[in-house]
C-alpha cells in the first residue's frame, strides 16, 4: 500500500498515541496534532518513523486556523483525518468558556472537528481514498435519552455536568458523521465513526478527579481493553482498502458495524443540529456535494 498521510488529533496520549505508533509503524506519515507542541514532540521522539509534531488546540479557533494554514503550506494531500482528541475531564464542576466564547466541551469535541474538517476538505478531497473518522463512545448506550439541546447546547441556562456535556458532544459528532457521509456521497471521501469501548486511561492525567471517581475508574479499568487493542479499529478504519466504500457507519472495537443511537439517525434532528453547528461557527459548509460531478455551491444553512 502506498504511504498515506494521516492526521491524528490528541496523538500524544492514550488511544491516539497508540494509533499513531501503529500507523507510523506501517510506514505511513502521521501528523501528531496536539494542543501541546512539547507533548507532541515527546510522542514523536518515542514513536519515531515518519511522524511530524504539530500544535493544534481544538479549544481555540485561532489555533485551528494556524494549524490548517500550516497544513495548506506543507501538505498537498491529506488521506485520513482522525478526530481522536476529546475533552472529557469528569472532575469539572462548572462549565468553562473558551477565549472565543464557547462552552469548552461543546467546542472542543463537536464544533472544532467540524471546523477542522471543513478547513482541510480541499486537501482530503485530493486523496484517491480520503477518510474522515470521528470518535464516539460506547458510553452513549447508557444514555439512551441523550439529545442535543438545540436551544442551549452550551449550558447557559441549565445545570452543567461534564458527563452531559461530553455525551451531548459525542452524539452531535454521530449526527455530523451521518450528515457528512451524505454530503460526500458520490465522491471518493468517506466519513465513519469509531465507537470506543471502555479503554484504560492514565489516571495521572486527571489529578483533580475526586478519590471516589478514581476508585471507580480503577474498578472499571479491570474490564477495560488497552489503547493498543483499540488501535486495530483505528488503523483499519483509516487504511483498510476493503472499507473504501463504507461511509456513514459506526464501527465498534471489533470493527463490527453497530447502530447509531435512534436520535442521531433522525433526519430532522440531524438537520437541526447541523444548522445550529454552522450557525455557531458562523460559516457555510465548505463543500456540499449534490452528485458525483463535484462540489456544488454550498446550499447553505441560513
Ligand atoms: N478511554 C475510554 O474509555 C474512552 C471511552 C469512550 C470514548 N473514548 C474516546 O476516545 C478518544 C481518545 O481517548 P483516550 O482514552 O485516549 O483519552 P486521553 O488519553 O485522555 O486522550 C485525549 C487526548 O485529547 C487531547 N485533547 C484534549 N483537549 C484537547 C484540545 N483542546 N485540543 C487538542 N487536543 C486535546 C488530550 O491532550 P492533552 O494530553 O494535552 O490533555 C489527549 O491527547 C476520545 O475521543 C474519547 O472521548 C475513550
CSV table of C-alpha atoms and ligand atoms in Angstrom, one decimal:
chain,number,residue,atom,x,y,z
A,1,UNK,CA,0.0,0.0,0.0
A,2,UNK,CA,1.5,3.4,-0.9
A,3,UNK,CA,2.3,5.5,2.2
A,4,UNK,CA,-0.6,7.8,3.2
A,5,UNK,CA,-0.7,11.0,5.2
A,6,UNK,CA,-2.8,10.7,8.4
A,7,UNK,CA,-3.6,13.5,10.8
A,8,UNK,CA,-4.5,12.3,14.3
A,9,UNK,CA,-5.7,14.8,16.9
A,10,UNK,CA,-4.7,14.3,20.5
A,11,UNK,CA,-2.0,11.9,19.4
A,12,UNK,CA,0.2,12.5,22.5
A,13,UNK,CA,-1.6,10.1,24.8
A,14,UNK,CA,-3.9,7.1,25.2
A,15,UNK,CA,-5.6,5.7,22.1
A,16,UNK,CA,-4.4,8.5,19.8
A,17,UNK,CA,-0.8,7.9,20.6
A,18,UNK,CA,-1.1,4.1,20.3
A,19,UNK,CA,-2.9,4.5,16.9
A,20,UNK,CA,-0.2,6.9,15.7
A,21,UNK,CA,2.5,4.4,16.7
A,22,UNK,CA,0.7,1.6,15.0
A,23,UNK,CA,0.0,3.5,11.7
A,24,UNK,CA,3.5,5.1,11.6
A,25,UNK,CA,4.9,1.5,12.2
A,26,UNK,CA,3.2,0.5,8.9
A,27,UNK,CA,5.2,3.1,7.1
A,28,UNK,CA,2.7,5.9,6.8
A,29,UNK,CA,3.3,9.6,7.6
A,30,UNK,CA,1.5,10.6,10.7
A,31,UNK,CA,0.9,14.2,11.8
A,32,UNK,CA,0.6,14.2,15.6
A,33,UNK,CA,-1.7,17.2,16.1
A,34,UNK,CA,-1.6,18.1,19.8
A,35,UNK,CA,-2.5,21.0,21.9
A,36,UNK,CA,0.9,21.0,23.5
A,37,UNK,CA,3.8,21.1,20.9
A,38,UNK,CA,6.1,19.8,23.7
A,39,UNK,CA,3.9,16.7,24.3
A,40,UNK,CA,3.7,16.2,20.6
A,41,UNK,CA,7.4,16.3,20.2
A,42,UNK,CA,7.9,13.9,23.1
A,43,UNK,CA,5.4,11.5,21.5
A,44,UNK,CA,7.2,11.9,18.2
A,45,UNK,CA,10.6,11.1,19.8
A,46,UNK,CA,9.2,7.9,21.3
A,47,UNK,CA,7.2,6.8,18.2
A,48,UNK,CA,9.8,7.6,15.6
A,49,UNK,CA,9.1,6.7,12.0
A,50,UNK,CA,7.7,9.3,9.6
A,51,UNK,CA,5.9,11.4,12.2
A,52,UNK,CA,5.5,15.1,12.5
A,53,UNK,CA,4.7,17.0,15.6
A,54,UNK,CA,2.2,19.9,15.2
A,55,UNK,CA,0.4,22.2,17.5
A,56,UNK,CA,-3.4,22.2,17.5
A,57,UNK,CA,-5.5,23.3,20.4
A,58,UNK,CA,-9.1,22.4,19.5
A,59,UNK,CA,-10.5,24.7,22.1
A,60,UNK,CA,-9.1,27.7,20.1
A,61,UNK,CA,-10.3,28.9,16.8
A,62,UNK,CA,-7.0,30.8,16.3
A,63,UNK,CA,-5.1,27.5,16.8
A,64,UNK,CA,-7.3,25.6,14.3
A,65,UNK,CA,-6.7,28.3,11.7
A,66,UNK,CA,-2.9,28.3,12.3
A,67,UNK,CA,-2.8,24.5,12.1
A,68,UNK,CA,-4.8,24.4,8.9
A,69,UNK,CA,-2.7,27.2,7.4
A,70,UNK,CA,0.3,25.1,8.2
A,71,UNK,CA,-1.2,22.0,6.5
A,72,UNK,CA,-2.0,24.1,3.4
A,73,UNK,CA,1.6,25.2,3.3
A,74,UNK,CA,3.2,21.8,3.9
A,75,UNK,CA,0.9,19.1,2.6
A,76,UNK,CA,-0.7,18.7,-0.9
A,77,UNK,CA,-2.9,15.8,0.3
A,78,UNK,CA,-4.4,14.5,3.5
A,79,UNK,CA,-5.6,10.9,3.2
A,80,UNK,CA,-7.1,10.5,6.6
A,81,UNK,CA,-8.2,12.8,9.4
A,82,UNK,CA,-8.9,11.1,12.7
A,83,UNK,CA,-10.8,13.3,15.2
A,84,UNK,CA,-9.5,11.5,18.3
A,85,UNK,CA,-8.9,14.3,20.8
A,86,UNK,CA,-11.7,15.0,23.3
A,87,UNK,CA,-12.2,16.9,26.4
A,88,UNK,CA,-13.6,14.5,29.0
A,89,UNK,CA,-12.4,15.7,32.3
A,90,UNK,CA,-15.1,14.5,34.6
A,91,UNK,CA,-13.7,16.4,37.6
A,92,UNK,CA,-15.1,19.7,36.2
A,93,UNK,CA,-17.9,21.1,38.3
A,94,UNK,CA,-18.6,24.2,36.3
A,95,UNK,CA,-18.7,24.9,32.6
A,96,UNK,CA,-15.6,26.6,31.2
A,97,UNK,CA,-15.7,29.0,28.3
A,98,UNK,CA,-13.1,29.2,25.6
A,99,UNK,CA,-11.5,32.5,24.6
A,100,UNK,CA,-13.9,32.6,21.7
A,101,UNK,CA,-16.9,32.4,24.0
A,102,UNK,CA,-17.9,28.8,23.6
A,103,UNK,CA,-18.5,26.2,26.2
A,104,UNK,CA,-15.3,24.2,26.1
A,105,UNK,CA,-16.5,20.7,25.7
A,106,UNK,CA,-19.1,21.5,23.1
A,107,UNK,CA,-16.5,23.4,21.1
A,108,UNK,CA,-13.6,21.0,21.5
A,109,UNK,CA,-15.5,17.8,20.9
A,110,UNK,CA,-18.0,18.9,18.3
A,111,UNK,CA,-17.6,22.4,16.7
A,112,UNK,CA,-13.8,22.1,16.4
A,113,UNK,CA,-13.9,18.8,14.4
A,114,UNK,CA,-16.4,20.3,12.0
A,115,UNK,CA,-14.4,23.4,11.5
A,116,UNK,CA,-11.2,21.4,11.1
A,117,UNK,CA,-12.7,19.1,8.5
A,118,UNK,CA,-14.1,22.0,6.6
A,119,UNK,CA,-10.8,23.8,6.5
A,120,UNK,CA,-9.0,20.7,5.4
A,121,UNK,CA,-11.6,19.3,2.9
A,122,UNK,CA,-9.7,20.7,-0.1
A,123,UNK,CA,-6.7,18.6,0.9
A,124,UNK,CA,-8.8,15.5,1.8
A,125,UNK,CA,-10.7,15.6,-1.5
A,126,UNK,CA,-7.4,15.3,-3.5
A,127,UNK,CA,-6.8,11.8,-1.9
A,128,UNK,CA,-7.8,8.9,-4.0
A,129,UNK,CA,-9.5,7.5,-0.9
A,130,UNK,CA,-10.0,10.3,1.6
A,131,UNK,CA,-11.4,9.3,5.0
A,132,UNK,CA,-12.8,11.4,7.9
A,133,UNK,CA,-13.1,9.5,11.1
A,134,UNK,CA,-14.9,10.7,14.2
A,135,UNK,CA,-14.6,9.1,17.6
A,136,UNK,CA,-17.7,8.1,19.6
A,137,UNK,CA,-18.2,6.4,22.9
A,138,UNK,CA,-19.9,3.2,23.8
A,139,UNK,CA,-20.9,5.0,27.0
A,140,UNK,CA,-23.7,6.6,24.9
A,141,UNK,CA,-25.6,3.3,25.3
A,142,UNK,CA,-26.0,4.1,28.9
A,143,UNK,CA,-27.6,7.5,28.0
A,144,UNK,CA,-30.5,6.4,25.7
A,145,UNK,CA,-32.4,9.6,26.3
A,146,UNK,CA,-29.4,11.9,25.5
A,147,UNK,CA,-30.2,14.6,22.9
A,148,UNK,CA,-28.5,17.7,21.7
A,149,UNK,CA,-30.2,20.6,23.4
A,150,UNK,CA,-30.7,22.9,20.4
A,151,UNK,CA,-31.8,25.8,22.5
A,152,UNK,CA,-28.9,25.6,25.0
A,153,UNK,CA,-26.1,23.3,23.9
A,154,UNK,CA,-23.6,25.3,26.0
A,155,UNK,CA,-25.4,25.1,29.3
A,156,UNK,CA,-26.1,28.8,29.6
A,157,UNK,CA,-29.3,28.3,31.5
A,158,UNK,CA,-29.3,24.7,32.5
A,159,UNK,CA,-27.3,22.7,35.0
A,160,UNK,CA,-23.8,21.8,33.7
A,161,UNK,CA,-22.4,18.4,34.3
A,162,UNK,CA,-19.3,17.2,32.4
A,163,UNK,CA,-20.9,13.9,31.5
A,164,UNK,CA,-24.0,15.6,30.0
A,165,UNK,CA,-21.7,18.0,28.0
A,166,UNK,CA,-19.5,15.1,26.9
A,167,UNK,CA,-22.2,12.8,25.7
A,168,UNK,CA,-24.1,15.6,24.0
A,169,UNK,CA,-20.9,16.4,22.1
A,170,UNK,CA,-20.4,12.8,21.1
A,171,UNK,CA,-24.0,12.5,20.0
A,172,UNK,CA,-23.6,15.6,17.8
A,173,UNK,CA,-20.5,14.0,16.3
A,174,UNK,CA,-22.5,10.9,15.4
A,175,UNK,CA,-25.0,13.2,13.6
A,176,UNK,CA,-22.3,15.1,11.9
A,177,UNK,CA,-20.7,11.8,10.6
A,178,UNK,CA,-24.0,10.7,9.1
A,179,UNK,CA,-24.6,14.2,7.6
A,180,UNK,CA,-21.1,14.4,6.2
A,181,UNK,CA,-21.3,11.0,4.7
A,182,UNK,CA,-24.4,12.1,2.9
A,183,UNK,CA,-22.8,15.3,1.7
A,184,UNK,CA,-19.8,13.3,0.4
A,185,UNK,CA,-21.7,10.6,-1.4
A,186,UNK,CA,-20.6,10.3,-5.0
A,187,UNK,CA,-17.1,11.3,-4.1
A,188,UNK,CA,-14.1,9.3,-3.0
A,189,UNK,CA,-14.2,10.6,0.5
A,190,UNK,CA,-15.9,8.6,3.3
A,191,UNK,CA,-17.0,9.6,6.8
A,192,UNK,CA,-17.3,7.0,9.6
A,193,UNK,CA,-17.3,7.0,13.3
A,194,UNK,CA,-15.5,4.6,15.7
A,195,UNK,CA,-17.3,3.6,18.9
A,196,UNK,CA,-14.6,3.3,21.5
A,197,UNK,CA,-15.5,0.9,24.3
A,198,UNK,CA,-14.0,1.1,27.8
A,199,UNK,CA,-10.3,1.7,27.3
A,200,UNK,CA,-7.8,2.0,30.1
A,201,UNK,CA,-7.0,5.6,30.8
A,202,UNK,CA,-4.0,7.1,32.5
A,203,UNK,CA,-5.5,8.4,35.8
A,204,UNK,CA,-2.4,10.6,36.4
A,205,UNK,CA,-3.9,12.8,33.6
A,206,UNK,CA,-6.8,13.8,35.8
A,207,UNK,CA,-5.3,14.9,39.1
A,208,UNK,CA,-8.4,16.7,40.1
A,209,UNK,CA,-10.7,13.7,40.0
A,210,UNK,CA,-12.2,13.0,43.4
A,211,UNK,CA,-10.9,9.9,45.1
A,212,UNK,CA,-14.2,8.0,44.7
A,213,UNK,CA,-14.1,8.6,40.9
A,214,UNK,CA,-10.5,7.4,40.8
A,215,UNK,CA,-11.6,4.3,42.6
A,216,UNK,CA,-14.5,3.8,40.2
A,217,UNK,CA,-12.2,4.2,37.2
A,218,UNK,CA,-9.7,1.8,38.7
A,219,UNK,CA,-12.5,-0.7,39.1
A,220,UNK,CA,-13.8,-0.2,35.6
A,221,UNK,CA,-10.4,-0.5,34.1
A,222,UNK,CA,-10.3,-4.1,35.2
A,223,UNK,CA,-12.8,-4.7,32.4
A,224,UNK,CA,-11.2,-2.2,30.0
A,225,UNK,CA,-9.2,-3.0,27.0
A,226,UNK,CA,-5.8,-1.3,26.3
A,227,UNK,CA,-5.3,1.6,24.0
A,228,UNK,CA,-3.2,-0.7,21.8
A,229,UNK,CA,-6.2,-3.1,21.5
A,230,UNK,CA,-8.4,-0.3,20.3
A,231,UNK,CA,-5.9,0.8,17.7
A,232,UNK,CA,-6.8,-2.1,15.4
A,233,UNK,CA,-10.1,-0.4,14.7
A,234,UNK,CA,-8.4,3.0,14.2
A,235,UNK,CA,-5.8,1.5,11.8
A,236,UNK,CA,-8.3,-0.5,9.7
A,237,UNK,CA,-10.9,2.2,9.5
A,238,UNK,CA,-8.1,4.6,8.4
A,239,UNK,CA,-6.4,2.3,5.9
A,240,UNK,CA,-8.2,-1.0,5.1
A,241,UNK,CA,-8.8,-1.0,1.3
A,242,UNK,CA,-11.9,-3.2,1.8
A,243,UNK,CA,-13.5,-0.3,3.6
A,244,UNK,CA,-13.1,2.1,0.8
A,245,UNK,CA,-16.8,2.3,0.0
A,246,UNK,CA,-18.0,2.2,3.6
A,247,UNK,CA,-19.4,5.5,4.7
A,248,UNK,CA,-21.8,6.8,7.3
A,249,UNK,CA,-21.3,3.8,9.6
A,250,UNK,CA,-20.4,3.4,13.3
A,251,UNK,CA,-17.7,0.7,13.9
A,252,UNK,CA,-17.0,-0.9,17.2
A,253,UNK,CA,-13.7,-2.0,18.7
A,254,UNK,CA,-14.0,-5.3,16.7
A,255,UNK,CA,-14.7,-3.4,13.5
A,256,UNK,CA,-18.3,-4.5,13.6
A,257,UNK,CA,-20.9,-2.1,12.3
A,258,UNK,CA,-23.2,-1.1,15.1
A,259,UNK,CA,-26.3,1.1,15.1
A,260,UNK,CA,-26.1,4.8,15.8
A,261,UNK,CA,-28.5,5.9,18.6
A,262,UNK,CA,-32.0,6.4,17.2
A,263,UNK,CA,-32.0,10.1,17.9
A,264,UNK,CA,-28.7,10.5,15.9
A,265,UNK,CA,-30.3,8.9,12.8
A,266,UNK,CA,-33.4,11.1,12.8
A,267,UNK,CA,-33.1,13.3,9.6
A,268,UNK,CA,-34.9,16.2,11.2
A,269,UNK,CA,-32.8,16.1,14.3
A,270,UNK,CA,-29.6,15.9,12.1
A,271,UNK,CA,-30.8,18.9,10.1
A,272,UNK,CA,-31.4,20.9,13.3
A,273,UNK,CA,-28.0,20.0,14.8
A,274,UNK,CA,-26.2,20.9,11.6
A,275,UNK,CA,-28.0,24.2,11.2
A,276,UNK,CA,-27.0,25.0,14.8
A,277,UNK,CA,-23.4,23.9,14.2
A,278,UNK,CA,-22.8,26.0,11.1
A,279,UNK,CA,-24.7,29.0,12.6
A,280,UNK,CA,-22.5,28.8,15.7
A,281,UNK,CA,-19.3,28.5,13.6
A,282,UNK,CA,-20.5,31.4,11.5
A,283,UNK,CA,-19.5,29.7,8.3
A,284,UNK,CA,-21.1,27.9,5.4
A,285,UNK,CA,-20.3,24.3,4.9
A,286,UNK,CA,-17.1,24.1,2.9
A,287,UNK,CA,-18.4,21.6,0.5
A,288,UNK,CA,-21.7,20.1,-0.2
A,289,UNK,CA,-21.9,17.5,-2.9
A,290,UNK,CA,-25.1,17.1,-4.7
A,291,UNK,CA,-23.8,14.4,-7.0
A,292,UNK,CA,-20.6,12.8,-8.4
A,293,UNK,CA,-19.9,15.7,-10.6
A,294,UNK,CA,-18.1,17.6,-7.9
A,295,UNK,CA,-18.5,20.4,-5.4
A,296,UNK,CA,-21.7,22.3,-5.8
A,297,UNK,CA,-22.2,25.8,-4.5
A,298,UNK,CA,-22.8,25.5,-0.7
A,299,UNK,CA,-26.5,25.1,-0.3
A,300,UNK,CA,-26.0,27.0,2.9
A,301,UNK,CA,-27.9,27.0,6.2
A,302,UNK,CA,-29.4,30.3,7.0
B,1,LIG,N1,-10.8,5.8,27.3
B,1,LIG,C1,-12.1,5.4,27.2
B,1,LIG,O1,-12.6,4.5,27.9
B,1,LIG,C2,-13.0,6.0,26.1
B,1,LIG,C3,-14.3,5.6,26.0
B,1,LIG,C4,-15.1,6.2,25.1
B,1,LIG,C5,-14.6,7.1,24.1
B,1,LIG,N2,-13.3,7.5,24.3
B,1,LIG,C6,-12.8,8.5,23.3
B,1,LIG,O2,-11.5,8.0,22.8
B,1,LIG,C7,-10.8,9.2,22.4
B,1,LIG,C8,-9.4,9.1,23.0
B,1,LIG,O3,-9.5,9.0,24.4
B,1,LIG,P1,-8.3,8.4,25.3
B,1,LIG,O4,-8.9,7.4,26.2
B,1,LIG,O5,-7.1,8.1,24.5
B,1,LIG,O6,-8.0,9.7,26.2
B,1,LIG,P2,-6.7,10.6,26.6
B,1,LIG,O7,-5.5,9.7,26.8
B,1,LIG,O8,-7.1,11.5,27.7
B,1,LIG,O9,-6.5,11.4,25.2
B,1,LIG,C9,-7.3,12.5,24.9
B,1,LIG,C10,-6.4,13.4,24.0
B,1,LIG,O10,-7.2,14.5,23.7
B,1,LIG,C11,-6.4,15.7,23.8
B,1,LIG,N3,-7.1,16.9,24.0
B,1,LIG,C12,-8.0,17.3,25.0
B,1,LIG,N4,-8.4,18.5,24.8
B,1,LIG,C13,-7.8,19.0,23.6
B,1,LIG,C14,-7.7,20.2,22.9
B,1,LIG,N5,-8.4,21.3,23.4
B,1,LIG,N6,-7.0,20.3,21.8
B,1,LIG,C15,-6.3,19.2,21.3
B,1,LIG,N7,-6.2,18.1,22.0
B,1,LIG,C16,-7.0,17.9,23.1
B,1,LIG,C17,-5.5,15.4,25.0
B,1,LIG,O11,-4.4,16.2,25.1
B,1,LIG,P3,-3.6,16.6,26.4
B,1,LIG,O12,-2.7,15.5,26.7
B,1,LIG,O13,-3.0,17.9,26.1
B,1,LIG,O14,-4.7,16.7,27.5
B,1,LIG,C18,-5.2,13.9,24.7
B,1,LIG,O15,-4.1,13.9,23.8
B,1,LIG,C19,-11.5,10.4,22.9
B,1,LIG,O16,-12.3,10.9,21.8
B,1,LIG,C20,-12.5,9.8,23.9
B,1,LIG,O17,-13.7,10.6,24.0
B,1,LIG,C21,-12.4,7.0,25.2
